[in-house]
Amino acid sequence: MPLSTVRQSSALNGGAQGYATSIGGKTETISQVKELLNASEMIFSIPASALTVKETEKLRLSVPETTTIRVVKNKLMKIAVDSTDYSCLIDDPLLKGANLWFFIEDDISGTIKSLKPYYKETGKSESHAIQGGVLEGVTYDNAGIDAIGKLPSKLELYAQIAGSIKAVPTKVARVIKAGPNKLAKAIKLATDENNKE
């Protein structure tokens, strides 16, 4: 039999096989990614190449619970982002190469800040830096994502608001308590000035 007519299984030649590569598996992946996108406030990616399973697992454990990390094939991601707030990614260079996507439901700043200790520990800050991401339908590069990461997180804002609300009654009480003394001094000064004239 001629060699050209013999066809071997792709599994024997290193090709993928299994449910994830079937049409049903791809459809399910697209559906899951769409759910993640609909629940996310922001998404961003880092290169997935040369990350070991152990490093990826460490990264997953370092981010807040409301962030999901997932490797998604670019073709499937392109289909999933269509007709969503993230559709600006369809022709974006972010959908090139192997990407590890961060789907952030809450605590954008906390997720971005959680990468710093990971980078310090693994030494992958340059090779696996944030490539870019999308927030409210706008694509941002690495610098834009860093700037967003420097904003206070929701929890920090809640703490600031709670602190401000808690401080108001205290300040009112101080003014009321100090009021008669200050009022008396003000009246005395006003009276003294009137007497001088």
Coordinates of N, CA, C and O in Angstrom, one line a residue:
M1 N 0.8 -1.2 0.0 CA 0.0 0.0 0.0 C 0.9 1.2 0.0 O 1.8 1.3 0.8
P2 N 0.6 2.2 -0.9 CA 1.5 3.4 -0.9 C 1.4 4.2 0.4 O 0.3 4.2 1.1
L3 N 2.4 4.8 0.8 CA 2.5 5.6 2.0 C 1.5 6.7 2.1 O 1.0 7.0 3.1
S4 N 1.2 7.3 1.0 CA 0.3 8.5 1.0 C -1.2 8.1 1.3 O -1.9 8.9 1.7
T5 N -1.5 6.8 1.0 CA -2.9 6.4 1.3 C -3.1 5.8 2.7 O -4.2 5.6 3.2
V6 N -2.0 5.6 3.4 CA -2.0 5.1 4.8 C -2.2 6.3 5.7 O -1.4 7.3 5.7
R7 N -3.3 6.3 6.5 CA -3.5 7.4 7.4 C -3.5 6.9 8.8 O -4.3 6.0 9.2
Q8 N -2.7 7.4 9.7 CA -2.6 7.0 11.0 C -3.4 7.9 11.9 O -3.7 9.0 11.5
S9 N -3.8 7.4 13.1 CA -4.5 8.2 14.0 C -3.7 9.4 14.4 O -2.5 9.4 14.6
S10 N -4.4 10.6 14.6 CA -3.7 11.8 15.0 C -3.2 11.7 16.4 O -2.2 12.3 16.7
A11 N -3.8 10.8 17.2 CA -3.3 10.6 18.6 C -1.9 10.0 18.5 O -1.0 10.3 19.4
L12 N -1.6 9.2 17.6 CA -0.3 8.6 17.4 C 0.7 9.6 16.9 O 1.9 9.4 17.1
N13 N 0.3 10.6 16.2 CA 1.2 11.6 15.7 C 1.2 12.8 16.6 O 1.7 13.9 16.1
G14 N 0.8 12.8 17.8 CA 0.9 13.9 18.7 C -0.4 14.8 18.6 O -0.4 15.8 19.3
G15 N -1.4 14.5 17.9 CA -2.5 15.3 17.8 C -3.4 15.2 19.0 O -3.3 14.2 19.7
A16 N -4.3 16.1 19.3 CA -5.2 16.1 20.4 C -6.4 15.2 20.1 O -6.8 15.0 19.0
Q17 N -6.9 14.6 21.2 CA -8.1 13.9 21.0 C -8.9 13.9 22.3 O -8.3 14.3 23.4
G18 N -10.1 13.7 22.3 CA -10.9 13.7 23.5 C -12.1 14.7 23.4 O -12.3 15.3 22.3
Y19 N -12.8 14.8 24.4 CA -14.0 15.6 24.4 C -13.8 17.1 24.2 O -14.5 17.8 23.4
A20 N -12.7 17.6 24.8 CA -12.4 19.1 24.7 C -12.2 19.5 23.2 O -12.5 20.6 22.9
T21 N -11.7 18.6 22.4 CA -11.4 19.0 21.0 C -12.5 18.6 20.1 O -12.5 18.9 18.9
S22 N -13.6 18.0 20.6 CA -14.7 17.7 19.8 C -15.6 18.9 19.6 O -15.5 19.9 20.3
I23 N -16.5 18.9 18.7 CA -17.4 20.0 18.5 C -18.3 20.3 19.7 O -18.4 21.4 20.1
G24 N -18.7 19.2 20.4 CA -19.4 19.4 21.6 C -18.6 20.0 22.7 O -19.1 20.9 23.5
G25 N -17.4 19.6 22.8 CA -16.4 20.2 23.8 C -16.1 21.6 23.6 O -16.1 22.4 24.5
K26 N -15.9 22.0 22.3 CA -15.7 23.4 21.9 C -16.9 24.2 22.2 O -16.8 25.3 22.7
T27 N -18.1 23.7 21.9 CA -19.3 24.4 22.1 C -19.5 24.7 23.6 O -19.9 25.8 24.0
E28 N -19.2 23.7 24.4 CA -19.3 23.8 25.9 C -18.3 24.8 26.4 O -18.6 25.7 27.3
T29 N -17.1 24.8 25.9 CA -16.1 25.8 26.3 C -16.5 27.2 25.9 O -16.4 28.1 26.8
I30 N -17.1 27.4 24.7 CA -17.5 28.7 24.3 C -18.7 29.2 25.3 O -18.7 30.3 25.7
S31 N -19.6 28.3 25.6 CA -20.7 28.6 26.5 C -20.1 29.0 27.9 O -20.6 30.0 28.5
Q32 N -19.2 28.3 28.4 CA -18.6 28.6 29.7 C -17.8 29.9 29.7 O -18.0 30.7 30.7
V33 N -17.1 30.2 28.7 CA -16.4 31.4 28.6 C -17.4 32.6 28.5 O -17.2 33.6 29.1
K34 N -18.5 32.4 27.7 CA -19.5 33.5 27.7 C -20.1 33.8 29.0 O -20.3 34.9 29.4
E35 N -20.3 32.7 29.8 CA -20.8 32.9 31.2 C -19.8 33.7 32.0 O -20.2 34.6 32.8
L36 N -18.5 33.3 31.9 CA -17.5 34.0 32.6 C -17.4 35.5 32.2 O -17.3 36.4 33.0
L37 N -17.5 35.8 30.9 CA -17.5 37.1 30.4 C -18.7 37.9 30.9 O -18.5 39.1 31.3
N38 N -19.8 37.3 30.9 CA -21.0 38.1 31.4 C -20.9 38.4 32.9 O -21.5 39.4 33.3
A39 N -20.2 37.6 33.6 CA -20.1 37.8 35.1 C -18.9 38.7 35.4 O -18.8 39.2 36.5
S40 N -18.0 39.0 34.4 CA -16.8 39.7 34.7 C -16.9 41.2 34.5 O -17.6 41.7 33.6
E41 N -16.2 41.9 35.4 CA -16.1 43.4 35.2 C -15.0 43.7 34.3 O -15.0 44.7 33.6
M42 N -13.9 42.8 34.3 CA -12.7 43.1 33.5 C -12.1 41.7 33.2 O -12.2 40.8 33.9
I43 N -11.4 41.7 32.0 CA -10.5 40.5 31.7 C -9.2 41.1 31.3 O -9.1 42.2 30.8
F44 N -8.1 40.3 31.5 CA -6.8 40.5 31.0 C -6.1 39.2 30.8 O -6.5 38.2 31.3
S45 N -5.0 39.3 30.1 CA -4.2 38.0 29.8 C -2.7 38.2 30.0 O -2.2 39.3 30.0
I46 N -2.1 37.1 30.3 CA -0.7 37.0 30.4 C -0.3 35.8 29.5 O -1.1 34.9 29.2
P47 N 0.9 35.7 29.0 CA 1.3 34.6 28.2 C 1.2 33.3 29.0 O 1.7 33.2 30.1
A48 N 0.7 32.2 28.3 CA 0.6 30.9 29.0 C 1.7 30.0 28.7 O 1.9 29.0 29.4
S49 N 2.5 30.3 27.7 CA 3.6 29.5 27.3 C 4.7 29.4 28.4 O 4.9 30.4 29.1
A50 N 5.3 28.3 28.6 CA 6.4 28.0 29.5 C 6.0 28.2 31.0 O 6.8 28.3 31.8
L51 N 4.7 28.1 31.3 CA 4.2 28.0 32.7 C 4.0 26.6 33.0 O 3.3 25.8 32.3
T52 N 4.6 26.1 34.1 CA 4.4 24.8 34.5 C 3.0 24.7 35.2 O 2.4 25.7 35.6
V53 N 2.5 23.5 35.4 CA 1.3 23.2 36.1 C 1.4 23.8 37.5 O 0.4 24.4 38.0
K54 N 2.5 23.5 38.2 CA 2.7 24.0 39.5 C 2.6 25.5 39.6 O 2.0 26.1 40.5
E55 N 3.3 26.2 38.6 CA 3.2 27.7 38.6 C 1.8 28.2 38.3 O 1.4 29.2 39.0
T56 N 1.1 27.6 37.4 CA -0.2 28.0 37.1 C -1.1 27.8 38.4 O -2.0 28.7 38.7
E57 N -1.0 26.7 39.1 CA -1.8 26.4 40.3 C -1.4 27.5 41.3 O -2.3 28.0 42.0
K58 N -0.2 27.8 41.5 CA 0.2 28.8 42.5 C -0.4 30.2 42.1 O -0.9 30.9 43.0
L59 N -0.4 30.5 40.8 CA -1.1 31.7 40.4 C -2.6 31.7 40.7 O -3.1 32.7 41.1
R60 N -3.2 30.6 40.4 CA -4.7 30.5 40.7 C -5.0 30.7 42.2 O -6.0 31.3 42.5
L61 N -4.1 30.2 43.0 CA -4.3 30.3 44.5 C -4.0 31.7 45.0 O -4.4 32.1 46.1
S62 N -3.2 32.5 44.2 CA -2.8 33.8 44.7 C -3.8 34.9 44.4 O -3.8 36.0 45.0
V63 N -4.7 34.7 43.4 CA -5.7 35.7 43.1 C -7.0 35.6 44.0 O -7.2 34.6 44.6
P64 N -7.7 36.7 44.1 CA -9.0 36.6 44.9 C -9.9 35.6 44.4 O -9.9 35.2 43.2
E65 N -10.8 35.1 45.3 CA -11.7 34.0 44.9 C -12.7 34.4 43.8 O -13.2 33.5 43.1
T66 N -12.9 35.7 43.6 CA -13.9 36.1 42.5 C -13.2 36.2 41.2 O -13.9 36.6 40.2
T67 N -12.0 35.8 41.0 CA -11.3 35.8 39.8 C -11.1 34.4 39.3 O -10.6 33.5 40.1
T68 N -11.4 34.1 38.0 CA -11.2 32.8 37.4 C -10.1 32.9 36.4 O -10.1 33.9 35.6
I69 N -9.2 32.0 36.4 CA -8.0 32.0 35.5 C -8.2 30.8 34.6 O -8.5 29.6 35.0
R70 N -8.1 31.0 33.3 CA -8.4 29.9 32.3 C -7.6 30.1 31.0 O -7.5 31.2 30.5
V71 N -7.1 29.0 30.5 CA -6.5 29.1 29.2 C -7.6 28.8 28.2 O -8.3 27.8 28.3
V72 N -7.7 29.7 27.2 CA -8.8 29.5 26.2 C -8.1 29.7 24.8 O -7.4 30.6 24.6
K73 N -8.4 28.8 23.9 CA -7.9 28.9 22.6 C -8.4 30.2 22.0 O -9.5 30.6 22.2
N74 N -7.5 30.8 21.2 CA -7.9 32.1 20.6 C -9.1 32.1 19.7 O -9.9 33.0 19.8
K75 N -9.3 31.0 18.9 CA -10.5 30.9 18.1 C -11.7 30.8 18.9 O -12.8 31.4 18.5
L76 N -11.7 30.1 20.0 CA -12.9 29.9 20.8 C -13.1 31.2 21.6 O -14.3 31.6 21.8
M77 N -12.1 31.9 22.0 CA -12.2 33.2 22.7 C -12.9 34.2 21.7 O -13.7 35.0 22.1
K78 N -12.4 34.2 20.5 CA -13.0 35.1 19.5 C -14.5 34.9 19.3 O -15.2 35.9 19.2
I79 N -14.9 33.7 19.3 CA -16.3 33.4 19.1 C -17.1 33.8 20.4 O -18.2 34.4 20.3
A80 N -16.5 33.5 21.6 CA -17.1 33.8 22.8 C -17.3 35.3 23.1 O -18.4 35.7 23.6
V81 N -16.4 36.1 22.7 CA -16.5 37.6 22.9 C -17.4 38.3 22.0 O -17.9 39.4 22.2
D82 N -17.8 37.6 20.9 CA -18.7 38.2 19.9 C -20.0 38.6 20.6 O -20.6 37.8 21.3
S83 N -20.5 39.8 20.3 CA -21.7 40.4 20.8 C -21.7 40.4 22.4 O -22.7 40.2 23.0
T84 N -20.6 40.7 23.0 CA -20.5 41.0 24.4 C -19.7 42.4 24.6 O -19.3 43.0 23.6
D85 N -19.6 42.8 25.8 CA -18.8 44.0 26.1 C -17.3 43.9 25.7 O -16.6 44.9 25.6
Y86 N -16.9 42.7 25.4 CA -15.5 42.4 25.1 C -15.3 42.1 23.6 O -14.2 41.7 23.2
S87 N -16.3 42.5 22.8 CA -16.2 42.3 21.3 C -15.0 43.0 20.7 O -14.6 42.7 19.6
C88 N -14.5 44.0 21.4 CA -13.3 44.8 20.8 C -12.1 43.9 20.7 O -11.2 44.2 20.0
L89 N -12.1 42.7 21.3 CA -11.0 41.8 21.2 C -11.0 41.0 19.9 O -10.0 40.4 19.6
I90 N -12.1 41.0 19.1 CA -12.2 40.1 18.0 C -11.0 40.3 17.0 O -10.5 39.3 16.6
D91 N -10.6 41.5 16.7 CA -9.4 41.7 15.8 C -8.2 42.2 16.5 O -7.4 42.8 15.9
D92 N -8.2 42.0 17.8 CA -7.1 42.6 18.6 C -5.9 41.6 18.7 O -6.1 40.4 18.7
P93 N -4.7 42.2 18.7 CA -3.5 41.3 18.8 C -3.4 40.5 20.1 O -2.6 39.6 20.2
L94 N -4.2 40.8 21.1 CA -4.2 40.0 22.3 C -4.6 38.6 22.0 O -4.3 37.7 22.8
L95 N -5.4 38.4 21.0 CA -5.8 37.0 20.6 C -4.7 36.3 19.7 O -5.1 35.8 18.7
K96 N -3.5 36.4 20.1 CA -2.4 35.7 19.4 C -1.6 35.0 20.4 O -1.3 35.5 21.5
G97 N -1.1 33.8 20.1 CA -0.3 33.1 21.0 C -1.1 32.4 22.1 O -2.3 32.6 22.2
A98 N -0.4 31.7 23.0 CA -1.1 31.0 24.1 C -1.3 32.0 25.2 O -0.4 32.7 25.7
N99 N -2.6 32.2 25.6 CA -2.9 33.2 26.6 C -3.6 32.5 27.8 O -4.4 31.6 27.7
L100 N -3.2 33.0 29.0 CA -3.9 32.7 30.3 C -4.8 33.9 30.6 O -4.3 35.0 30.9
W101 N -6.1 33.7 30.6 CA -7.1 34.8 30.8 C -7.5 34.8 32.2 O -7.8 33.8 32.8
F102 N -7.6 36.1 32.7 CA -8.1 36.3 34.0 C -9.5 37.0 33.9 O -9.6 38.0 33.3
F103 N -10.5 36.3 34.4 CA -11.9 36.8 34.3 C -12.2 37.3 35.7 O -12.4 36.5 36.7
I104 N -12.3 38.6 35.9 CA -12.4 39.3 37.2 C -13.9 39.7 37.4 O -14.3 40.6 36.7
E105 N -14.5 39.0 38.3 CA -15.9 39.4 38.7 C -15.9 40.6 39.6 O -16.8 41.4 39.6
D106 N -14.9 40.7 40.5 CA -14.9 41.7 41.5 C -13.4 41.9 41.9 O -12.6 41.0 41.7
D107 N -13.1 43.0 42.5 CA -11.8 43.3 43.0 C -10.7 43.3 41.9 O -9.8 42.5 42.0
I108 N -10.9 44.2 41.0 CA -9.9 44.3 39.9 C -8.5 44.6 40.4 O -7.6 44.0 40.1
S109 N -8.5 45.6 41.3 CA -7.2 46.1 41.8 C -6.5 45.0 42.6 O -5.3 44.7 42.5
G110 N -7.3 44.2 43.4 CA -6.8 43.1 44.2 C -6.2 42.0 43.3 O -5.1 41.5 43.7
T111 N -6.8 41.8 42.2 CA -6.3 40.7 41.3 C -5.0 41.2 40.7 O -4.0 40.4 40.6
I112 N -5.0 42.4 40.2 CA -3.7 42.9 39.5 C -2.6 43.0 40.6 O -1.5 42.6 40.3
K113 N -2.9 43.4 41.8 CA -1.9 43.5 42.8 C -1.4 42.1 43.2 O -0.2 42.0 43.7
S114 N -2.2 41.1 43.1 CA -1.9 39.8 43.6 C -0.8 39.2 42.7 O -0.1 38.2 43.1
L115 N -0.6 39.7 41.5 CA 0.4 39.2 40.6 C 1.9 39.6 41.0 O 2.8 38.8 40.8
K116 N 2.0 40.7 41.8 CA 3.3 41.2 42.1 C 4.1 40.1 43.0 O 5.3 39.8 42.7
P117 N 3.5 39.6 44.1 CA 4.2 38.6 44.8 C 4.5 37.3 44.0 O 5.6 36.7 44.2
Y118 N 3.6 37.0 43.1 CA 3.8 35.8 42.2 C 5.0 36.0 41.3 O 5.9 35.2 41.2
Y119 N 5.1 37.2 40.7 CA 6.2 37.6 39.9 C 7.5 37.6 40.6 O 8.5 37.1 40.2
K120 N 7.5 38.1 41.9 CA 8.7 38.2 42.7 C 9.2 36.8 43.0 O 10.4 36.5 43.0
E121 N 8.3 35.9 43.3 CA 8.7 34.5 43.7 C 9.2 33.7 42.5 O 10.1 32.9 42.6
T122 N 8.5 33.9 41.3 CA 8.9 33.0 40.2 C 9.9 33.7 39.2 O 10.4 33.0 38.4
G123 N 10.0 35.0 39.3 CA 10.9 35.7 38.4 C 10.4 35.8 37.0 O 11.2 35.9 36.1
K124 N 9.1 35.8 36.8 CA 8.6 35.8 35.5 C 7.9 37.2 35.2 O 7.0 37.2 34.4
S125 N 8.3 38.2 35.8 CA 7.7 39.5 35.6 C 7.8 40.1 34.2 O 7.0 40.8 33.7
E126 N 8.9 39.7 33.6 CA 9.1 40.2 32.2 C 8.6 39.3 31.2 O 7.9 39.7 30.2
S127 N 8.8 38.0 31.4 CA 8.4 37.0 30.4 C 6.8 36.8 30.4 O 6.3 36.4 29.4
H128 N 6.2 37.0 31.5 CA 4.8 36.8 31.7 C 4.0 38.0 32.2 O 3.1 37.8 33.0
A129 N 4.5 39.1 31.8 CA 3.8 40.4 32.2 C 2.4 40.4 31.6 O 2.1 39.8 30.6
I130 N 1.5 41.2 32.1 CA 0.2 41.4 31.6 C 0.3 42.0 30.2 O 1.0 43.0 30.0
Q131 N -0.3 41.3 29.2 CA -0.3 41.8 27.8 C -1.2 42.9 27.6 O -1.0 43.8 26.8
G132 N -2.4 42.8 28.2 CA -3.5 43.8 28.0 C -4.8 43.2 28.4 O -4.8 42.1 28.9
G133 N -5.8 44.0 28.4 CA -7.1 43.6 28.8 C -8.2 44.5 28.4 O -8.0 45.4 27.6
V134 N -9.4 44.2 28.8 CA -10.6 45.0 28.4 C -11.4 45.3 29.7 O -11.7 44.4 30.5
L135 N -11.8 46.6 29.8 CA -12.7 47.1 30.8 C -13.7 48.0 30.2 O -13.3 48.9 29.5
E136 N -15.0 47.7 30.4 CA -16.1 48.5 29.9 C -16.0 48.7 28.4 O -16.2 49.8 27.9
G137 N -15.6 47.7 27.6 CA -15.6 47.8 26.2 C -14.3 48.5 25.6 O -14.3 48.7 24.4
V138 N -13.4 48.8 26.5 CA -12.2 49.5 26.0 C -11.0 48.6 26.2 O -10.8 48.0 27.3
T139 N -10.1 48.5 25.2 CA -8.9 47.6 25.3 C -7.8 48.5 25.9 O -7.6 49.6 25.5
Y140 N -7.1 47.9 26.9 CA -5.9 48.6 27.5 C -4.7 47.8 27.3 O -4.7 46.5 27.3
D141 N -3.6 48.5 27.2 CA -2.3 47.8 27.1 C -1.8 47.5 28.6 O -2.4 47.8 29.5
N142 N -0.5 47.0 28.7 CA 0.1 46.7 30.0 C 0.1 47.9 30.9 O -0.3 47.8 32.1
A143 N 0.5 49.1 30.4 CA 0.5 50.3 31.2 C -0.9 50.7 31.7 O -1.0 51.2 32.8
G144 N -1.9 50.6 30.8 CA -3.3 50.9 31.2 C -3.8 50.0 32.3 O -4.4 50.4 33.3
I145 N -3.4 48.7 32.2 CA -3.9 47.7 33.2 C -3.2 48.0 34.5 O -3.8 48.0 35.6
D146 N -1.9 48.4 34.5 CA -1.1 48.8 35.7 C -1.8 50.0 36.4 O -1.9 50.0 37.6
A147 N -2.2 51.0 35.6 CA -2.8 52.2 36.1 C -4.1 51.8 36.8 O -4.5 52.3 37.9
I148 N -4.9 50.9 36.2 CA -6.2 50.5 36.7 C -5.9 49.8 38.0 O -6.6 49.9 39.0
G149 N -4.8 49.0 38.1 CA -4.5 48.2 39.3 C -4.1 49.1 40.5 O -4.2 48.7 41.6
K150 N -3.7 50.3 40.2 CA -3.3 51.2 41.3 C -4.5 52.0 41.9 O -4.3 52.6 42.9
L151 N -5.6 51.9 41.3 CA -6.8 52.4 41.8 C -7.2 51.6 43.1 O -6.9 50.4 43.1
P152 N -7.9 52.2 44.0 CA -8.3 51.5 45.2 C -9.3 50.4 44.9 O -10.2 50.7 44.0
S153 N -9.3 49.3 45.5 CA -10.2 48.2 45.3 C -11.6 48.6 45.9 O -11.7 49.5 46.7
K154 N -12.6 47.8 45.6 CA -13.9 48.1 46.2 C -13.9 48.0 47.7 O -14.5 48.8 48.4
L155 N -13.2 47.0 48.2 CA -13.1 46.9 49.6 C -12.4 48.1 50.3 O -12.8 48.5 51.3
E156 N -11.3 48.6 49.6 CA -10.7 49.8 50.2 C -11.6 51.0 50.1 O -11.6 51.8 51.1
L157 N -12.3 51.1 49.0 CA -13.3 52.2 48.9 C -14.4 52.1 50.0 O -14.8 53.1 50.6
Y158 N -14.9 50.9 50.2 CA -15.9 50.7 51.3 C -15.3 51.1 52.6 O -16.0 51.7 53.4
A159 N -14.1 50.7 52.9 CA -13.4 51.1 54.2 C -13.3 52.6 54.3 O -13.5 53.1 55.4
Q160 N -12.9 53.3 53.2 CA -12.8 54.7 53.3 C -14.1 55.4 53.5 O -14.2 56.3 54.3
I161 N -15.2 54.9 52.8 CA -16.5 55.5 53.0 C -17.0 55.2 54.4 O -17.5 56.1 55.1
A162 N -16.8 54.0 54.9 CA -17.2 53.7 56.3 C -16.5 54.5 57.3 O -17.1 55.0 58.3
G163 N -15.2 54.7 57.1 CA -14.4 55.6 58.0 C -14.9 57.0 58.0 O -15.0 57.7 59.0
S164 N -15.2 57.5 56.8 CA -15.8 58.9 56.7 C -17.1 59.0 57.4 O -17.4 60.0 58.0
I165 N -18.0 58.0 57.2 CA -19.3 58.1 57.8 C -19.1 58.0 59.3 O -19.8 58.7 60.1
K166 N -18.2 57.1 59.8 CA -18.0 57.0 61.2 C -17.4 58.3 61.8 O -17.7 58.6 63.0
A167 N -16.6 59.0 61.1 CA -16.0 60.2 61.6 C -16.9 61.4 61.7 O -16.7 62.2 62.5
V168 N -18.0 61.4 60.9 CA -19.0 62.5 60.9 C -19.6 62.7 62.3 O -19.6 63.8 62.8
P169 N -20.2 61.7 62.9 CA -20.8 61.9 64.2 C -19.7 62.3 65.3 O -20.0 63.2 66.1
T170 N -18.5 61.8 65.2 CA -17.5 62.2 66.1 C -17.1 63.7 65.9 O -17.0 64.4 66.9
K171 N -17.0 64.2 64.7 CA -16.7 65.6 64.5 C -17.9 66.4 64.9 O -17.7 67.5 65.5
V172 N -19.1 66.0 64.7 CA -20.3 66.8 65.1 C -20.3 66.9 66.7 O -20.5 67.9 67.2
A173 N -20.0 65.8 67.3 CA -19.9 65.8 68.8 C -18.9 66.7 69.3 O -19.1 67.4 70.3
R174 N -17.7 66.8 68.7 CA -16.6 67.7 69.1 C -17.1 69.1 68.9 O -16.8 70.0 69.8
V175 N -17.8 69.4 67.8 CA -18.2 70.8 67.6 C -19.3 71.2 68.6 O -19.2 72.3 69.1
I176 N -20.2 70.3 68.9 CA -21.2 70.6 69.9 C -20.6 70.8 71.2 O -20.9 71.7 72.0
K177 N -19.7 69.9 71.6 CA -19.0 70.0 72.9 C -18.2 71.2 73.0 O -18.2 71.9 74.0
A178 N -17.5 71.6 72.0 CA -16.6 72.7 72.0 C -17.4 74.0 71.7 O -16.9 75.1 71.9
G179 N -18.6 73.9 71.3 CA -19.4 75.0 70.8 C -19.6 76.1 71.9 O -19.3 77.3 71.6
P180 N -20.0 75.8 73.1 CA -20.2 76.9 74.1 C -18.9 77.7 74.4 O -19.0 78.9 74.5
N181 N -17.8 77.0 74.5 CA -16.5 77.7 74.8 C -16.2 78.6 73.6 O -15.8 79.8 73.8
K182 N -16.2 78.1 72.4 CA -15.9 78.9 71.2 C -16.8 80.0 71.0 O -16.5 81.1 70.7
L183 N -18.1 79.7 71.3 CA -19.1 80.8 71.1 C -18.9 81.9 72.1 O -19.0 83.1 71.8
A184 N -18.6 81.5 73.4 CA -18.3 82.5 74.4 C -17.1 83.4 74.0 O -17.1 84.6 74.2
K185 N -16.0 82.7 73.5 CA -14.9 83.5 73.1 C -15.2 84.4 72.0 O -14.7 85.6 72.0
A186 N -15.9 83.9 71.0 CA -16.3 84.8 69.9 C -17.1 86.0 70.3 O -16.9 87.1 69.9
I187 N -18.1 85.8 71.3 CA -18.9 86.9 71.8 C -18.0 87.9 72.5 O -18.2 89.1 72.3
K188 N -17.1 87.4 73.3 CA -16.2 88.3 74.1 C -15.4 89.1 73.2 O -15.2 90.3 73.4
L189 N -14.8 88.4 72.1 CA -14.0 89.2 71.2 C -14.8 90.2 70.4 O -14.3 91.4 70.2
A190 N -16.0 89.9 70.0 CA -16.9 90.8 69.3 C -17.2 92.0 70.2 O -17.3 93.1 69.8
T191 N -17.5 91.7 71.5 CA -17.9 92.7 72.5 C -16.7 93.7 72.7 O -16.8 94.9 72.8
D192 N -15.5 93.1 72.9 CA -14.3 93.9 73.1 C -14.0 94.8 71.9 O -13.6 96.0 72.1
E193 N -14.2 94.3 70.7 CA -14.0 95.1 69.5 C -15.0 96.2 69.5 O -14.7 97.3 69.1
N194 N -16.2 96.0 69.8 CA -17.3 97.0 69.8 C -17.0 98.0 70.9 O -17.3 99.2 70.7
N195 N -16.5 97.6 72.0 CA -16.2 98.6 73.1 C -15.0 99.5 72.7 O -14.9 100.6 73.2
K196 N -14.1 99.0 71.9 CA -12.9 99.8 71.5 C -13.4 100.9 70.5 O -12.8 101.9 70.5
E197 N -14.4 100.7 69.8 CA -14.8 101.7 68.8 C -15.5 102.7 69.5 O -15.7 103.7 69.7

